[in-house]
Coordinates of C-alpha atoms in Angstrom, one line a residue:
X28 CA -36.4 0.2 16.8
X29 CA -36.6 4.0 16.3
X30 CA -32.8 4.2 16.6
X31 CA -32.3 1.5 14.0
X32 CA -34.7 3.2 11.6
X33 CA -32.7 6.4 12.0
X34 CA -29.5 4.6 11.2
X35 CA -31.0 3.1 8.0
X36 CA -32.2 6.6 7.0
X37 CA -28.7 8.1 7.5
X38 CA -27.0 5.3 5.6
X39 CA -29.4 5.7 2.7
X40 CA -28.6 9.4 2.5
X41 CA -24.8 8.6 2.6
X42 CA -25.3 6.0 -0.2
X43 CA -27.3 8.4 -2.3
X44 CA -24.7 11.2 -2.0
X45 CA -21.8 8.9 -2.8
X46 CA -23.6 7.4 -5.8
X47 CA -24.7 10.9 -7.1
X48 CA -21.0 12.0 -7.0
X49 CA -19.5 9.1 -8.9
X50 CA -19.0 6.5 -6.2
X51 CA -21.8 3.9 -6.6
X52 CA -22.6 2.7 -3.1
X53 CA -25.2 0.4 -1.6
X54 CA -26.6 0.6 1.9
X55 CA -25.7 -3.1 2.5
X56 CA -22.1 -2.3 1.9
X57 CA -22.2 0.5 4.5
X58 CA -23.9 -1.8 6.9
X59 CA -21.2 -4.4 6.5
X60 CA -18.6 -1.8 7.3
X61 CA -20.4 -0.7 10.5
X62 CA -21.0 -4.3 11.7
X63 CA -17.4 -5.4 10.9
X64 CA -16.1 -6.9 14.2
X65 CA -12.6 -5.8 13.4
X66 CA -13.4 -2.2 14.3
X67 CA -13.4 -0.8 17.8
X68 CA -17.0 0.2 18.6
X69 CA -15.7 3.3 20.5
X70 CA -13.8 4.5 17.4
X71 CA -15.1 6.0 14.1
X72 CA -15.7 3.4 11.4
X73 CA -14.6 4.4 7.9
X74 CA -17.6 3.6 5.6
X75 CA -16.1 5.4 2.5
X76 CA -12.5 6.4 1.6
X77 CA -11.3 9.0 -0.9
X78 CA -14.7 10.6 -1.2
X79 CA -15.4 13.5 -3.6
X80 CA -15.1 17.0 -2.1
X81 CA -18.8 17.6 -2.9
X82 CA -19.7 14.9 -0.4
X83 CA -17.5 16.4 2.2
X84 CA -19.2 19.8 1.8
X85 CA -22.7 18.3 2.0
X86 CA -21.9 16.4 5.2
X87 CA -20.3 19.4 6.8
X88 CA -23.1 21.8 5.8
X89 CA -26.0 19.5 6.9
X90 CA -25.1 17.9 10.2
X91 CA -28.7 17.5 11.1
X92 CA -29.2 15.1 8.1
X93 CA -26.0 13.1 8.9
X94 CA -25.9 12.7 12.7
X95 CA -22.9 10.8 13.8
X96 CA -21.2 11.2 10.4
X97 CA -17.9 13.1 10.0
X98 CA -15.4 13.6 7.3
X99 CA -11.8 13.3 8.3
X100 CA -8.7 14.2 6.3
X101 CA -5.8 11.7 6.5
X102 CA -2.3 11.9 5.2
X103 CA -1.7 9.6 2.2
X104 CA 1.4 8.5 0.3
X105 CA 2.4 10.6 -2.7
X106 CA 4.8 9.4 -5.5
X107 CA 5.9 12.5 -7.4
X108 CA 8.0 10.5 -9.8
X109 CA 5.3 8.1 -10.8
X110 CA 6.6 4.6 -11.6
X111 CA 10.3 5.6 -11.1
X112 CA 12.0 3.1 -8.8
X113 CA 8.6 1.4 -8.1
X114 CA 10.1 -2.0 -7.3
X115 CA 12.6 -0.5 -4.9
X116 CA 10.2 1.7 -3.1
X117 CA 7.3 -0.7 -3.1
X118 CA 3.7 0.2 -2.1
X119 CA 1.4 0.2 0.9
X120 CA -2.0 -1.3 1.4
X121 CA -4.6 -2.1 4.0
X122 CA -3.2 -4.4 6.7
X123 CA -4.6 -8.0 6.3
X124 CA -5.7 -10.3 9.1
X125 CA -2.4 -12.2 9.5
X126 CA -0.3 -9.0 9.5
X127 CA -2.7 -7.4 12.0
X128 CA -2.5 -10.5 14.3
X129 CA 1.3 -10.6 14.1
X130 CA 1.4 -7.0 15.4
X131 CA -1.7 -6.7 17.6
X132 CA -2.6 -10.3 18.4
X133 CA -6.2 -11.4 18.7
X134 CA -9.0 -10.2 21.0
X135 CA -8.3 -13.2 23.2
X136 CA -4.6 -12.7 23.3
X137 CA -3.8 -9.0 22.4
X138 CA -0.2 -7.8 21.9
X139 CA 1.0 -4.4 23.0
X140 CA 2.7 -3.1 19.8
X141 CA 4.6 0.2 20.3
X142 CA 3.2 1.5 17.0
X143 CA -0.4 0.4 17.3
X144 CA -2.3 -0.7 14.2
X145 CA -6.0 -0.5 13.5
X146 CA -7.9 -2.9 11.2
X147 CA -7.9 -0.2 8.5
X148 CA -4.2 0.8 8.9
X149 CA -1.9 1.0 5.9
X150 CA 1.2 -1.2 6.0
X151 CA 4.2 -1.7 3.7
X152 CA 3.5 -4.6 1.2
X153 CA 6.7 -4.7 -0.8
X154 CA 10.1 -3.0 -1.3
X155 CA 11.5 -0.4 1.1
X156 CA 7.9 0.3 2.3
X157 CA 7.8 -3.3 3.7
X158 CA 11.4 -3.8 4.8
X159 CA 11.5 -0.4 6.6
X160 CA 7.9 -0.5 7.9
X161 CA 8.9 -0.2 11.6
X162 CA 11.1 2.8 10.9
X163 CA 8.8 4.7 8.6
X164 CA 5.7 4.2 10.6
X165 CA 5.0 6.8 13.2
X166 CA 3.5 6.2 16.7
X167 CA -0.2 7.0 16.8
X168 CA -1.6 9.2 19.5
X169 CA -3.6 7.6 22.3
X170 CA -6.8 8.9 23.8
X171 CA -8.2 7.1 26.8
X172 CA -11.8 8.0 27.5
X173 CA -14.5 7.3 30.0
X174 CA -17.9 6.0 28.7
X175 CA -21.3 5.5 30.3
X176 CA -23.4 2.4 30.3
X177 CA -24.6 3.1 26.8
X178 CA -21.1 3.5 25.4
X179 CA -21.3 7.3 25.1
X180 CA -18.0 9.1 25.7
X181 CA -18.2 11.1 29.0
X182 CA -14.7 12.6 29.2
X183 CA -11.1 12.2 28.0
X184 CA -9.0 10.7 30.8
X185 CA -5.6 10.8 29.0
X186 CA -4.2 11.9 25.7
X187 CA -0.8 11.3 24.1
X188 CA 0.4 13.2 21.1
X189 CA 1.2 11.2 17.9
X190 CA 4.9 11.1 16.8
X191 CA 6.1 11.0 13.2
X192 CA 8.2 8.1 12.0
X193 CA 11.8 8.2 10.9
X194 CA 13.2 9.2 7.5
X195 CA 14.9 6.6 5.4
X196 CA 17.6 7.7 3.0
X197 CA 18.5 5.5 0.1
X198 CA 21.7 5.4 -2.0
X199 CA 19.8 5.5 -5.2
X200 CA 20.8 8.2 -7.7
X201 CA 17.5 9.6 -9.1
X202 CA 18.9 10.5 -12.6
X203 CA 20.8 7.3 -12.9
X204 CA 17.7 5.4 -11.9
X205 CA 15.7 7.2 -14.5
X206 CA 18.3 6.6 -17.2
X207 CA 18.7 2.9 -16.2
X208 CA 15.0 2.3 -16.5
X209 CA 14.8 4.1 -19.9
X210 CA 17.8 2.2 -21.2
X211 CA 16.4 -1.2 -20.0
X212 CA 13.1 -0.6 -21.7
X213 CA 14.7 0.6 -24.9
X214 CA 17.1 -2.4 -25.1
X215 CA 14.2 -4.9 -24.5
X216 CA 12.3 -3.2 -27.3
X217 CA 15.3 -3.5 -29.6
X218 CA 15.8 -7.2 -28.7
X219 CA 12.2 -8.2 -29.4
X220 CA 12.0 -10.4 -32.5
X221 CA 15.8 -10.6 -32.9
X222 CA 17.1 -14.0 -34.0
X223 CA 19.5 -15.5 -31.5
X224 CA 20.5 -18.7 -33.3
X225 CA 19.6 -22.0 -31.5
X226 CA 17.6 -20.1 -28.9
X227 CA 15.2 -18.9 -31.6
X228 CA 13.8 -15.3 -31.5
X229 CA 14.3 -13.1 -28.4
X230 CA 11.1 -12.2 -26.7
X231 CA 12.4 -9.0 -24.9
X232 CA 9.4 -9.0 -22.6
X233 CA 11.1 -8.7 -19.2
X234 CA 14.5 -7.9 -17.7
X235 CA 16.4 -6.1 -15.0
X236 CA 19.5 -3.9 -14.6
X237 CA 21.4 -2.9 -11.5
X238 CA 24.2 -0.3 -11.0
X239 CA 26.4 -0.5 -7.9
X240 CA 29.3 1.4 -6.5
X241 CA 32.2 -1.1 -6.5
X242 CA 33.8 0.8 -3.6
X243 CA 31.0 0.4 -1.1
X244 CA 28.5 -2.0 -2.7
X245 CA 25.8 0.7 -2.5
X246 CA 23.0 0.2 -5.0
X247 CA 22.8 3.3 -7.2
X248 CA 20.1 2.1 -9.5
X249 CA 17.9 -0.9 -9.7
X250 CA 15.5 -1.3 -12.6
X251 CA 13.0 -4.0 -13.4
X252 CA 10.7 -4.3 -16.5
X253 CA 7.7 -4.3 -16.8
X254 CA 6.9 -1.9 -14.0
X255 CA 3.9 -0.3 -12.4
X256 CA 2.8 2.9 -10.7
X257 CA 2.7 2.6 -6.8
X258 CA 0.3 5.5 -6.6
X259 CA -2.4 3.1 -7.9
X260 CA -2.4 1.5 -4.4
X261 CA -3.0 4.7 -2.5
X262 CA -6.4 4.4 -0.8
X263 CA -6.7 0.8 -2.0
X264 CA -6.6 -0.7 -5.4
X265 CA -9.7 -2.1 -7.1
X266 CA -10.1 -5.9 -7.4
X267 CA -10.3 -5.5 -11.2
X268 CA -7.1 -3.6 -11.5
X269 CA -5.3 -6.0 -9.0
X270 CA -6.4 -9.0 -11.2
X271 CA -5.2 -7.2 -14.3
X272 CA -1.7 -6.7 -12.7
X273 CA -1.4 -10.3 -11.6
X274 CA -3.2 -12.2 -14.4
X275 CA -1.6 -13.6 -17.6
X276 CA 1.8 -15.0 -18.1
X277 CA 4.2 -14.7 -15.1
X278 CA 6.8 -13.1 -17.4
X279 CA 4.5 -10.1 -17.8
X280 CA 3.8 -9.6 -14.1
X281 CA 4.9 -6.0 -13.4
X282 CA 4.9 -6.5 -9.6
X283 CA 7.9 -8.9 -9.7
X284 CA 11.2 -7.2 -9.0
X285 CA 13.3 -9.2 -11.5
X286 CA 16.5 -7.7 -10.1
X287 CA 16.2 -9.7 -6.9
X288 CA 13.4 -12.3 -7.7
X289 CA 13.9 -13.1 -11.4
X290 CA 15.4 -16.4 -12.5
X291 CA 18.1 -15.7 -15.2
X292 CA 21.0 -17.7 -16.4
X293 CA 24.2 -15.9 -15.3
X294 CA 25.7 -15.9 -18.8
X295 CA 29.3 -15.3 -19.9
X296 CA 29.8 -12.5 -17.4
X297 CA 29.9 -15.2 -14.6
X298 CA 33.1 -16.6 -16.2
X299 CA 34.9 -13.7 -14.6
X300 CA 33.8 -14.8 -11.2
X301 CA 34.8 -18.4 -11.7
X302 CA 38.1 -17.5 -13.3
X303 CA 39.0 -15.1 -10.5
X304 CA 38.1 -17.9 -7.9
X305 CA 40.3 -20.4 -9.8
X306 CA 43.2 -18.0 -9.9
X307 CA 42.9 -17.2 -6.2
X308 CA 42.9 -20.8 -5.2
X309 CA 45.7 -21.8 -7.5
X310 CA 43.6 -24.2 -9.6
X311 CA 44.8 -22.3 -12.7
X312 CA 47.7 -19.9 -13.4
X313 CA 47.8 -16.8 -15.4

């Protein structure tokens, strides 16, 4: 009972510090994190992510007031070019239950994945981040420990250093990508409200553009509009912002890559394809 009261006292202090520094937090939320069965009881449980530096200082300077609490710095994704090529690059987010089970299995039937995932691991959710997840993800280090009957770590039995993942190089041309996105947005802006005859007035709300090297088929630029900033997903996106991105008319959904997932009529440019096919098969002559 005394140990439980001590835990409640520490959680209350953590909640107060986070709330005082702009991160409103309730003790109940911290308790749910600690009691979450997804987490390994022998490993640290993250009760707060992306905390203010002031909180880090307080915890580090007053260890007697926060026993068992540590602040850990982790590497996070950075997108120096903001929303540029967002649909191509994609974004990462916390692994969900189905993704976790497909890589690690369940407690009853675990899977030995070479690049072990934890319940709070980040994983590629779209774009290159998702397609190249296995290449980009590094191999976490492994520490095997010996514990006593109370679950306290006695000694480290084995330790394996972590290994970084591989680099992935794309064929995208940065300046061409930037110019393509700007030109696409400008043309859609120009098209809005333009009368198109029997089709009525153009909405100009969404579109896509792709530039390819005809010699190799390499994609040099791929733009989709509207777009989003993948840095919003770093350390997790709020439910409110997620709902904002996905709500409303599907035409305005910025998460859809319209270059590969949009439904558009091919238009007159496809006449070149059918004409070439007809010429090659002899159905028509020049």
